[in-house]
mmCIF file of C-alpha atoms and ligand atoms in Angstrom:
data_model
loop_
_atom_site.group_PDB
_atom_site.id
_atom_site.type_symbol
_atom_site.label_atom_id
_atom_site.label_comp_id
_atom_site.label_asym_id
_atom_site.label_seq_id
_atom_site.Cartn_x
_atom_site.Cartn_y
_atom_site.Cartn_z
ATOM 1 C CA MET A 58 -0.024 -0.011 0.015
ATOM 2 C CA GLY A 59 1.121 3.534 -0.689
ATOM 3 C CA PHE A 60 -0.273 6.726 -1.843
ATOM 4 C CA PRO A 61 -3.079 7.711 -2.038
ATOM 5 C CA GLU A 62 -4.156 5.241 0.918
ATOM 6 C CA ILE A 63 -1.083 6.488 2.896
ATOM 7 C CA ARG A 64 -0.962 10.248 3.307
ATOM 8 C CA MET A 65 1.550 11.277 6.032
ATOM 9 C CA ARG A 66 -0.081 14.709 6.260
ATOM 10 C CA ARG A 67 -3.244 13.276 7.747
ATOM 11 C CA LEU A 68 -1.664 13.363 11.194
ATOM 12 C CA ARG A 69 -0.537 17.006 10.635
ATOM 13 C CA THR A 70 -3.883 18.580 9.866
ATOM 14 C CA ASN A 71 -4.485 20.472 13.101
ATOM 15 C CA ALA A 72 -2.667 21.493 16.264
ATOM 16 C CA THR A 73 -4.384 18.929 18.486
ATOM 17 C CA MET A 74 -3.602 15.983 16.163
ATOM 18 C CA ARG A 75 0.005 17.194 15.995
ATOM 19 C CA ARG A 76 0.170 17.528 19.731
ATOM 20 C CA MET A 77 -1.193 13.913 20.109
ATOM 21 C CA VAL A 78 1.420 12.374 17.876
ATOM 22 C CA ARG A 79 4.279 14.547 19.045
ATOM 23 C CA GLU A 80 7.465 12.267 19.872
ATOM 24 C CA THR A 81 9.432 14.788 21.855
ATOM 25 C CA THR A 82 8.519 17.525 24.263
ATOM 26 C CA VAL A 83 10.598 20.150 26.122
ATOM 27 C CA ARG A 84 9.482 20.367 29.743
ATOM 28 C CA VAL A 85 10.386 23.026 32.279
ATOM 29 C CA ASP A 86 11.428 20.010 34.427
ATOM 30 C CA ASP A 87 14.273 19.310 31.977
ATOM 31 C CA LEU A 88 16.075 22.724 32.162
ATOM 32 C CA ILE A 89 18.863 24.030 34.284
ATOM 33 C CA TYR A 90 19.557 27.691 34.344
ATOM 34 C CA PRO A 91 23.186 29.027 34.706
ATOM 35 C CA LEU A 92 23.854 32.127 36.942
ATOM 36 C CA PHE A 93 26.991 34.145 37.230
ATOM 37 C CA VAL A 94 27.928 35.272 40.710
ATOM 38 C CA ARG A 95 30.515 38.079 41.017
ATOM 39 C CA ALA A 96 32.196 39.588 44.073
ATOM 40 C CA GLY A 97 30.595 42.742 45.389
ATOM 41 C CA GLN A 98 27.391 44.026 46.822
ATOM 42 C CA GLY A 99 23.926 44.888 45.467
ATOM 43 C CA LEU A 100 24.916 44.032 41.918
ATOM 44 C CA LYS A 101 22.751 43.008 39.082
ATOM 45 C CA THR A 102 24.732 44.049 35.942
ATOM 46 C CA PRO A 103 23.921 43.170 32.428
ATOM 47 C CA ILE A 104 26.592 40.926 30.813
ATOM 48 C CA PRO A 105 27.723 42.672 27.453
ATOM 49 C CA SER A 106 28.470 39.475 25.665
ATOM 50 C CA MET A 107 25.269 37.608 26.706
ATOM 51 C CA THR A 108 21.778 38.932 26.068
ATOM 52 C CA ASP A 109 19.400 38.846 29.120
ATOM 53 C CA CYS A 110 22.149 37.574 31.391
ATOM 54 C CA PHE A 111 23.579 39.370 34.376
ATOM 55 C CA HIS A 112 26.284 39.275 37.053
ATOM 56 C CA PHE A 113 24.828 39.001 40.479
ATOM 57 C CA SER A 114 26.527 39.764 43.748
ATOM 58 C CA PRO A 115 25.859 36.970 46.420
ATOM 59 C CA ASP A 116 23.374 39.108 48.140
ATOM 60 C CA ARG A 117 21.259 39.593 44.950
ATOM 61 C CA VAL A 118 21.383 36.074 43.566
ATOM 62 C CA ALA A 119 18.902 34.498 45.806
ATOM 63 C CA GLU A 120 16.219 36.835 44.441
ATOM 64 C CA GLU A 121 16.924 35.746 40.818
ATOM 65 C CA ALA A 122 16.984 32.142 41.957
ATOM 66 C CA ALA A 123 13.595 32.542 43.632
ATOM 67 C CA GLU A 124 12.259 33.756 40.222
ATOM 68 C CA VAL A 125 13.797 30.823 38.611
ATOM 69 C CA ALA A 126 12.226 28.479 41.023
ATOM 70 C CA ASP A 127 8.807 30.253 40.647
ATOM 71 C CA LEU A 128 8.904 29.419 36.918
ATOM 72 C CA GLY A 129 9.198 25.821 37.900
ATOM 73 C CA VAL A 130 12.837 25.334 36.631
ATOM 74 C CA PRO A 131 14.260 22.719 38.987
ATOM 75 C CA ALA A 132 17.844 23.830 39.153
ATOM 76 C CA VAL A 133 20.475 26.563 38.875
ATOM 77 C CA LEU A 134 24.102 26.147 37.806
ATOM 78 C CA LEU A 135 26.518 28.596 39.602
ATOM 79 C CA PHE A 136 29.571 30.077 38.217
ATOM 80 C CA GLY A 137 31.757 32.387 40.181
ATOM 81 C CA LEU A 138 33.842 35.435 39.428
ATOM 82 C CA PRO A 139 36.153 35.906 42.448
ATOM 83 C CA ALA A 140 37.492 39.145 43.837
ATOM 84 C CA GLN A 141 41.132 37.891 43.519
ATOM 85 C CA LYS A 142 42.697 35.485 41.181
ATOM 86 C CA ASP A 143 46.046 33.677 41.793
ATOM 87 C CA GLU A 144 48.018 30.946 40.234
ATOM 88 C CA LYS A 145 46.225 28.159 42.058
ATOM 89 C CA GLY A 146 42.835 29.649 42.054
ATOM 90 C CA SER A 147 42.614 29.702 45.911
ATOM 91 C CA GLU A 148 39.402 31.579 46.034
ATOM 92 C CA ALA A 149 37.728 28.506 44.459
ATOM 93 C CA TRP A 150 37.692 26.613 47.861
ATOM 94 C CA SER A 151 37.392 29.456 50.326
ATOM 95 C CA GLU A 152 34.571 29.231 52.705
ATOM 96 C CA ASP A 153 33.598 32.733 52.029
ATOM 97 C CA GLY A 154 34.077 32.527 48.104
ATOM 98 C CA VAL A 155 31.272 34.154 46.047
ATOM 99 C CA VAL A 156 29.861 30.718 45.025
ATOM 100 C CA GLN A 157 29.892 29.432 48.630
ATOM 101 C CA GLN A 158 27.993 32.536 49.786
ATOM 102 C CA ALA A 159 25.604 32.320 46.858
ATOM 103 C CA ILE A 160 24.869 28.627 47.607
ATOM 104 C CA ARG A 161 24.008 29.503 51.306
ATOM 105 C CA ALA A 162 21.988 32.488 50.141
ATOM 106 C CA ILE A 163 19.845 30.474 47.639
ATOM 107 C CA LYS A 164 19.356 27.365 49.880
ATOM 108 C CA SER A 165 18.063 29.640 52.733
ATOM 109 C CA ARG A 166 15.561 31.273 50.459
ATOM 110 C CA THR A 167 14.499 28.489 48.176
ATOM 111 C CA PRO A 168 15.600 25.259 49.758
ATOM 112 C CA ASP A 169 13.888 23.069 47.105
ATOM 113 C CA LEU A 170 15.720 24.667 44.156
ATOM 114 C CA LEU A 171 18.537 22.450 43.258
ATOM 115 C CA VAL A 172 21.895 24.134 43.343
ATOM 116 C CA VAL A 173 24.459 22.697 40.973
ATOM 117 C CA THR A 174 27.960 24.198 41.010
ATOM 118 C CA ASP A 175 30.550 24.372 38.232
ATOM 119 C CA VAL A 176 33.926 22.866 39.538
ATOM 120 C CA CYS A 177 36.708 24.216 37.543
ATOM 121 C CA LEU A 178 39.519 26.567 38.275
ATOM 122 C CA CYS A 179 39.607 28.604 35.088
ATOM 123 C CA GLU A 180 37.633 31.622 36.603
ATOM 124 C CA TYR A 181 39.943 31.594 39.645
ATOM 125 C CA THR A 182 43.427 31.176 38.248
ATOM 126 C CA SER A 183 45.540 34.096 37.047
ATOM 127 C CA THR A 184 46.399 32.050 33.956
ATOM 128 C CA GLY A 185 42.760 31.422 33.081
ATOM 129 C CA HIS A 186 43.470 27.780 32.592
ATOM 130 C CA CYS A 187 41.386 25.005 34.215
ATOM 131 C CA GLY A 188 44.237 23.633 36.342
ATOM 132 C CA VAL A 189 47.699 24.507 37.791
ATOM 133 C CA PHE A 190 51.163 24.319 36.172
ATOM 134 C CA ARG A 191 54.018 22.374 37.600
ATOM 135 C CA SER A 192 56.158 24.434 39.905
ATOM 136 C CA PRO A 193 59.922 23.860 39.821
ATOM 137 C CA SER A 194 60.066 22.542 43.385
ATOM 138 C CA ALA A 195 57.207 20.072 42.702
ATOM 139 C CA ARG A 196 59.111 18.960 39.587
ATOM 140 C CA ASP A 197 62.164 18.327 41.574
ATOM 141 C CA ARG A 198 60.288 16.274 44.028
ATOM 142 C CA GLY A 199 58.704 14.262 41.335
ATOM 143 C CA MET A 200 59.818 10.815 40.328
ATOM 144 C CA GLY A 201 62.175 10.153 37.355
ATOM 145 C CA PHE A 202 63.155 13.737 36.869
ATOM 146 C CA GLN A 203 64.794 13.966 33.442
ATOM 147 C CA PRO A 204 66.254 16.959 31.644
ATOM 148 C CA MET A 205 64.064 16.229 28.668
ATOM 149 C CA ASN A 206 60.907 16.557 30.701
ATOM 150 C CA HIS A 207 62.428 19.658 32.293
ATOM 151 C CA ARG A 208 62.690 21.368 29.052
ATOM 152 C CA GLN A 209 59.106 20.512 28.117
ATOM 153 C CA ASP A 210 57.735 21.715 31.533
ATOM 154 C CA ALA A 211 59.796 24.975 31.328
ATOM 155 C CA ASP A 212 58.025 25.626 27.996
ATOM 156 C CA ALA A 213 54.657 24.473 29.271
ATOM 157 C CA THR A 214 53.307 27.902 29.343
ATOM 158 C CA LYS A 215 54.784 29.053 26.001
ATOM 159 C CA THR A 216 53.142 26.375 23.702
ATOM 160 C CA SER A 217 49.785 27.016 22.170
ATOM 161 C CA SER A 218 48.190 24.226 24.121
ATOM 162 C CA PRO A 219 50.011 24.354 27.466
ATOM 163 C CA ARG A 220 50.210 21.207 29.487
ATOM 164 C CA ILE A 221 48.596 21.409 32.933
ATOM 165 C CA ASP A 222 49.760 19.294 35.810
ATOM 166 C CA ASN A 223 46.709 16.855 35.835
ATOM 167 C CA ASP A 224 47.384 15.045 39.201
ATOM 168 C CA ALA A 225 48.264 18.313 41.189
ATOM 169 C CA THR A 226 45.024 19.884 39.912
ATOM 170 C CA LEU A 227 42.954 16.946 41.153
ATOM 171 C CA GLU A 228 43.530 17.847 44.725
ATOM 172 C CA LEU A 229 42.342 21.354 44.225
ATOM 173 C CA LEU A 230 39.330 20.393 42.390
ATOM 174 C CA ALA A 231 38.379 18.079 45.200
ATOM 175 C CA LYS A 232 38.871 20.907 47.851
ATOM 176 C CA MET A 233 36.645 23.189 45.644
ATOM 177 C CA ALA A 234 33.905 20.477 45.344
ATOM 178 C CA LEU A 235 33.978 19.701 49.000
ATOM 179 C CA SER A 236 33.602 23.343 49.983
ATOM 180 C CA HIS A 237 30.630 23.679 47.638
ATOM 181 C CA ALA A 238 29.131 20.601 49.311
ATOM 182 C CA GLN A 239 29.798 22.152 52.806
ATOM 183 C CA ALA A 240 27.983 25.239 51.714
ATOM 184 C CA GLY A 241 24.934 23.188 50.633
ATOM 185 C CA ALA A 242 25.251 22.422 47.010
ATOM 186 C CA ASP A 243 23.077 19.422 45.810
ATOM 187 C CA ILE A 244 25.105 18.542 42.761
ATOM 188 C CA VAL A 245 28.639 19.422 41.953
ATOM 189 C CA ALA A 246 29.704 19.525 38.221
ATOM 190 C CA PRO A 247 33.404 19.128 37.470
ATOM 191 C CA SER A 248 34.165 20.836 34.065
ATOM 192 C CA ASP A 249 37.937 20.835 33.983
ATOM 193 C CA MET A 250 38.550 17.705 31.866
ATOM 194 C CA MET A 251 41.329 16.490 34.091
ATOM 195 C CA ASP A 252 41.685 12.622 34.080
ATOM 196 C CA GLY A 253 40.559 11.118 37.413
ATOM 197 C CA ARG A 254 38.687 14.072 38.738
ATOM 198 C CA VAL A 255 35.412 12.351 39.171
ATOM 199 C CA ARG A 256 36.961 9.781 41.411
ATOM 200 C CA ALA A 257 38.942 12.445 43.376
ATOM 201 C CA VAL A 258 35.706 14.360 43.912
ATOM 202 C CA ARG A 259 33.708 11.256 44.732
ATOM 203 C CA GLN A 260 36.379 10.178 47.266
ATOM 204 C CA VAL A 261 36.535 13.566 49.104
ATOM 205 C CA LEU A 262 32.711 13.689 49.255
ATOM 206 C CA GLU A 263 32.416 10.144 50.688
ATOM 207 C CA CYS A 264 35.117 10.826 53.216
ATOM 208 C CA ASN A 265 33.452 13.930 54.529
ATOM 209 C CA GLY A 266 29.918 12.590 54.841
ATOM 210 C CA PHE A 267 28.562 14.127 51.775
ATOM 211 C CA ASP A 268 27.494 10.799 50.222
ATOM 212 C CA GLU A 269 24.235 12.290 49.016
ATOM 213 C CA VAL A 270 25.845 15.035 46.945
ATOM 214 C CA ALA A 271 25.557 14.016 43.295
ATOM 215 C CA ILE A 272 28.135 14.530 40.616
ATOM 216 C CA LEU A 273 27.221 15.788 37.306
ATOM 217 C CA SER A 274 30.354 15.248 35.136
ATOM 218 C CA TYR A 275 31.100 17.412 32.055
ATOM 219 C CA ALA A 276 32.198 14.027 30.677
ATOM 220 C CA ALA A 277 32.475 14.744 26.906
ATOM 221 C CA LYS A 278 33.563 18.443 26.882
ATOM 222 C CA PHE A 279 34.994 19.575 23.551
ATOM 223 C CA ALA A 280 37.587 22.260 22.933
ATOM 224 C CA SER A 281 34.969 24.466 21.249
ATOM 225 C CA ALA A 282 34.867 27.822 19.609
ATOM 226 C CA PHE A 283 31.243 28.257 20.911
ATOM 227 C CA TYR A 284 32.459 29.159 24.476
ATOM 228 C CA GLY A 285 33.483 32.583 23.468
ATOM 229 C CA PRO A 286 30.624 34.770 24.953
ATOM 230 C CA PHE A 287 30.919 32.704 28.289
ATOM 231 C CA ARG A 288 34.580 33.341 28.622
ATOM 232 C CA ASP A 289 33.929 37.142 28.372
ATOM 233 C CA ALA A 290 31.136 36.793 30.909
ATOM 234 C CA ALA A 291 33.140 34.591 33.372
ATOM 235 C CA GLU A 292 36.339 36.418 32.684
ATOM 236 C CA SER A 293 37.991 33.053 32.093
ATOM 237 C CA THR A 294 39.813 33.516 28.700
ATOM 238 C CA PRO A 295 43.263 31.760 29.003
ATOM 239 C CA ALA A 296 46.000 34.448 29.385
ATOM 240 C CA PHE A 297 47.976 32.425 26.885
ATOM 241 C CA GLY A 298 47.387 29.304 24.540
ATOM 242 C CA ASP A 299 44.141 27.342 24.251
ATOM 243 C CA ARG A 300 42.491 24.396 26.143
ATOM 244 C CA LYS A 301 43.193 21.703 23.420
ATOM 245 C CA SER A 302 45.566 19.792 25.658
ATOM 246 C CA TYR A 303 42.710 18.926 28.096
ATOM 247 C CA GLN A 304 39.385 19.517 26.299
ATOM 248 C CA MET A 305 38.399 17.074 23.616
ATOM 249 C CA ASP A 306 39.104 17.293 19.844
ATOM 250 C CA PRO A 307 35.725 18.213 18.163
ATOM 251 C CA ALA A 308 36.485 15.543 15.529
ATOM 252 C CA ASN A 309 36.180 12.611 18.083
ATOM 253 C CA ALA A 310 33.106 10.665 18.856
ATOM 254 C CA ARG A 311 34.451 7.379 19.938
ATOM 255 C CA GLU A 312 36.669 9.044 22.442
ATOM 256 C CA ALA A 313 33.795 10.972 23.979
ATOM 257 C CA LEU A 314 32.030 7.653 24.698
ATOM 258 C CA ARG A 315 35.225 6.438 26.465
ATOM 259 C CA GLU A 316 35.208 9.692 28.546
ATOM 260 C CA ILE A 317 31.646 9.143 29.532
ATOM 261 C CA GLU A 318 32.269 5.420 30.420
ATOM 262 C CA LEU A 319 35.233 6.294 32.601
ATOM 263 C CA ASP A 320 33.395 9.076 34.440
ATOM 264 C CA LEU A 321 30.478 6.659 35.190
ATOM 265 C CA GLU A 322 33.053 4.128 36.453
ATOM 266 C CA GLU A 323 34.600 6.787 38.705
ATOM 267 C CA GLY A 324 31.278 7.595 40.267
ATOM 268 C CA ALA A 325 29.413 10.194 38.149
ATOM 269 C CA ASP A 326 25.646 10.096 38.627
ATOM 270 C CA LEU A 327 24.764 12.254 35.608
ATOM 271 C CA VAL A 328 26.994 12.964 32.553
ATOM 272 C CA MET A 329 26.962 15.747 30.214
ATOM 273 C CA VAL A 330 27.767 16.460 26.515
ATOM 274 C CA LYS A 331 29.081 19.950 25.734
ATOM 275 C CA PRO A 332 28.398 21.785 23.485
ATOM 276 C CA ALA A 333 25.046 20.494 22.408
ATOM 277 C CA LEU A 334 24.224 21.576 18.864
ATOM 278 C CA SER A 335 27.263 20.564 16.853
ATOM 279 C CA TYR A 336 27.281 17.353 19.048
ATOM 280 C CA LEU A 337 23.900 15.938 18.654
ATOM 281 C CA ASP A 338 25.372 12.736 17.351
ATOM 282 C CA ILE A 339 27.343 12.267 20.624
ATOM 283 C CA ILE A 340 24.236 12.888 22.541
ATOM 284 C CA ARG A 341 22.388 10.198 20.537
ATOM 285 C CA ARG A 342 25.236 7.670 20.795
ATOM 286 C CA ALA A 343 25.547 8.318 24.558
ATOM 287 C CA ARG A 344 21.728 7.815 24.969
ATOM 288 C CA GLU A 345 21.995 4.573 23.204
ATOM 289 C CA ARG A 346 24.811 3.130 25.192
ATOM 290 C CA PHE A 347 24.367 4.431 28.657
ATOM 291 C CA ASP A 348 21.278 4.198 31.000
ATOM 292 C CA CYS A 349 22.063 7.165 33.291
ATOM 293 C CA PRO A 350 20.598 10.610 32.926
ATOM 294 C CA ILE A 351 22.273 12.542 30.154
ATOM 295 C CA ALA A 352 22.602 16.274 30.119
ATOM 296 C CA ALA A 353 23.563 18.570 27.267
ATOM 297 C CA TYR A 354 24.930 22.113 27.557
ATOM 298 C CA ASN A 355 23.389 24.530 25.078
ATOM 299 C CA VAL A 356 26.415 26.751 25.314
ATOM 300 C CA SER A 357 26.881 30.595 25.143
ATOM 301 C CA GLY A 358 27.853 30.631 21.515
ATOM 302 C CA GLU A 359 24.842 28.767 20.526
ATOM 303 C CA TYR A 360 22.723 31.044 22.663
ATOM 304 C CA MET A 361 24.195 34.161 21.190
ATOM 305 C CA MET A 362 23.969 33.031 17.571
ATOM 306 C CA LEU A 363 20.406 32.769 17.882
ATOM 307 C CA HIS A 364 20.046 36.077 19.654
ATOM 308 C CA ALA A 365 22.232 37.848 16.964
ATOM 309 C CA ALA A 366 20.288 36.366 14.219
ATOM 310 C CA ALA A 367 16.998 37.417 15.828
ATOM 311 C CA ALA A 368 18.372 40.867 16.588
ATOM 312 C CA ALA A 369 19.243 41.158 12.906
ATOM 313 C CA GLY A 370 15.688 40.321 12.063
ATOM 314 C CA LEU A 371 16.561 37.126 10.456
ATOM 315 C CA LEU A 372 14.601 34.521 12.394
ATOM 316 C CA ASP A 373 11.867 34.122 15.033
ATOM 317 C CA ARG A 374 13.514 34.164 18.478
ATOM 318 C CA ASP A 375 11.102 32.067 20.284
ATOM 319 C CA ALA A 376 10.298 29.584 17.550
ATOM 320 C CA ALA A 377 14.059 29.092 16.929
ATOM 321 C CA MET A 378 14.696 28.570 20.591
ATOM 322 C CA LEU A 379 12.079 25.947 21.046
ATOM 323 C CA GLU A 380 13.231 24.162 17.863
ATOM 324 C CA MET A 381 16.835 24.226 19.269
ATOM 325 C CA LEU A 382 15.822 22.827 22.661
ATOM 326 C CA THR A 383 13.563 20.247 21.044
ATOM 327 C CA SER A 384 16.437 19.049 18.773
ATOM 328 C CA ILE A 385 18.659 18.656 21.932
ATOM 329 C CA LYS A 386 16.008 16.573 23.600
ATOM 330 C CA ARG A 387 15.232 14.477 20.378
ATOM 331 C CA ALA A 388 18.869 13.600 20.122
ATOM 332 C CA GLY A 389 18.532 11.902 23.553
ATOM 333 C CA ALA A 390 19.209 14.499 26.206
ATOM 334 C CA ASP A 391 17.193 14.133 29.483
ATOM 335 C CA ILE A 392 18.405 17.510 30.813
ATOM 336 C CA VAL A 393 19.315 20.658 29.020
ATOM 337 C CA LEU A 394 21.497 23.436 30.700
ATOM 338 C CA THR A 395 20.487 26.712 28.768
ATOM 339 C CA TYR A 396 20.550 30.351 29.167
ATOM 340 C CA PHE A 397 17.145 30.139 27.595
ATOM 341 C CA ALA A 398 15.712 28.286 30.663
ATOM 342 C CA LYS A 399 13.683 31.299 31.934
ATOM 343 C CA ARG A 400 12.441 32.380 28.559
ATOM 344 C CA ALA A 401 11.411 28.716 27.621
ATOM 345 C CA ALA A 402 9.752 28.318 30.936
ATOM 346 C CA LYS A 403 7.681 31.310 30.416
ATOM 347 C CA LEU A 404 6.527 30.005 26.979
ATOM 348 C CA LEU A 405 5.970 26.347 27.980
HETATM 349 C C1 PBG B 295 34.635 26.171 32.691
HETATM 350 C C2 PBG B 295 33.382 26.245 31.734
HETATM 351 C C3 PBG B 295 33.330 26.794 30.476
HETATM 352 C C4 PBG B 295 32.007 26.785 30.121
HETATM 353 C C5 PBG B 295 31.345 26.093 31.222
HETATM 354 N N1 PBG B 295 32.266 25.823 32.154
HETATM 355 C C6 PBG B 295 34.265 27.506 29.590
HETATM 356 C C7 PBG B 295 35.408 26.794 29.084
HETATM 357 O O1 PBG B 295 35.603 25.592 29.207
HETATM 358 O O2 PBG B 295 36.202 27.517 28.429
HETATM 359 C C8 PBG B 295 31.384 27.222 28.870
HETATM 360 C C9 PBG B 295 29.836 27.508 28.924
HETATM 361 C C10 PBG B 295 29.371 28.208 27.809
HETATM 362 O O3 PBG B 295 29.939 28.549 26.767
HETATM 363 O O4 PBG B 295 28.138 28.629 27.905
HETATM 364 N N2 PBG B 295 35.648 25.441 32.295
#
């Protein structure tokens, strides 16, 4: 049987029919809204690189979080812009750091809103990199010190993709995650792409009685050009070089699945693919292979491409937004981290 008995358009004739046969729906429950917390008082300052996004000081962020909660969005993701940066990013684990203050403020105002925290040093280090570089003394203490390695390490900050000291960074990330848990975070989200960070974070949480804090791992995070607007917003552009020696090559899909598998073995509860739109195939393959919740990060560049096109009068902002979010869900994501969360929640 074929045409005319089969007419695909019969099920598209009206909105109710289309609603009934719709395979994918975006729900407010699926969304996480990122927030930028910056040192200071009484601040709610528009972020020039990101339409409709603001820097909030810790004393103002709870009021924004309450608005997010009222819209029914289940969670916020916090990024911090500290007062001071240094080589190690020490403010990242300070009890009175911006994110730690923000967590306490949000949790006391809206205890049911889930607070997710980004665990990464790039906003806190003076180098703008996601980890620390090997210090000469640490190198001398290391095993098998060789002149060859010495030469490479001495050059580590001069190459285009500088080499971060993976294992020394783990300890700092674990401290940061622990301090977020102590402040009341529900979920910690390591985004640094160091090997072994999920295990390190899981261990420190277990040892300190935070066995109920979940880990959302940025498991397959690519070295993407689509993070540009965020780096301006978070003031986390690397001072030199790029992130290609730790974030993934955009060309690799099988490697992304290995990253996810390893993070699950290390104790991740949820895993993320990032960015979303150019990586829908990765989301789909992850969905088919793993049975855990899968999140996708609709990143700043994706967000601003749409806003820029809409501002130029080239496309319908809300229709394009919903289509974008639907495509990420259709690919297989359960959860979407998006700067559109508030806007979408108002429409849905
Ligand atoms: C921190 C981090 C980044 C983003 C989320 N966490 C920037 C980066 O890796 O350079 C990007 C988010 C976005 O572009 O919306 N490492």
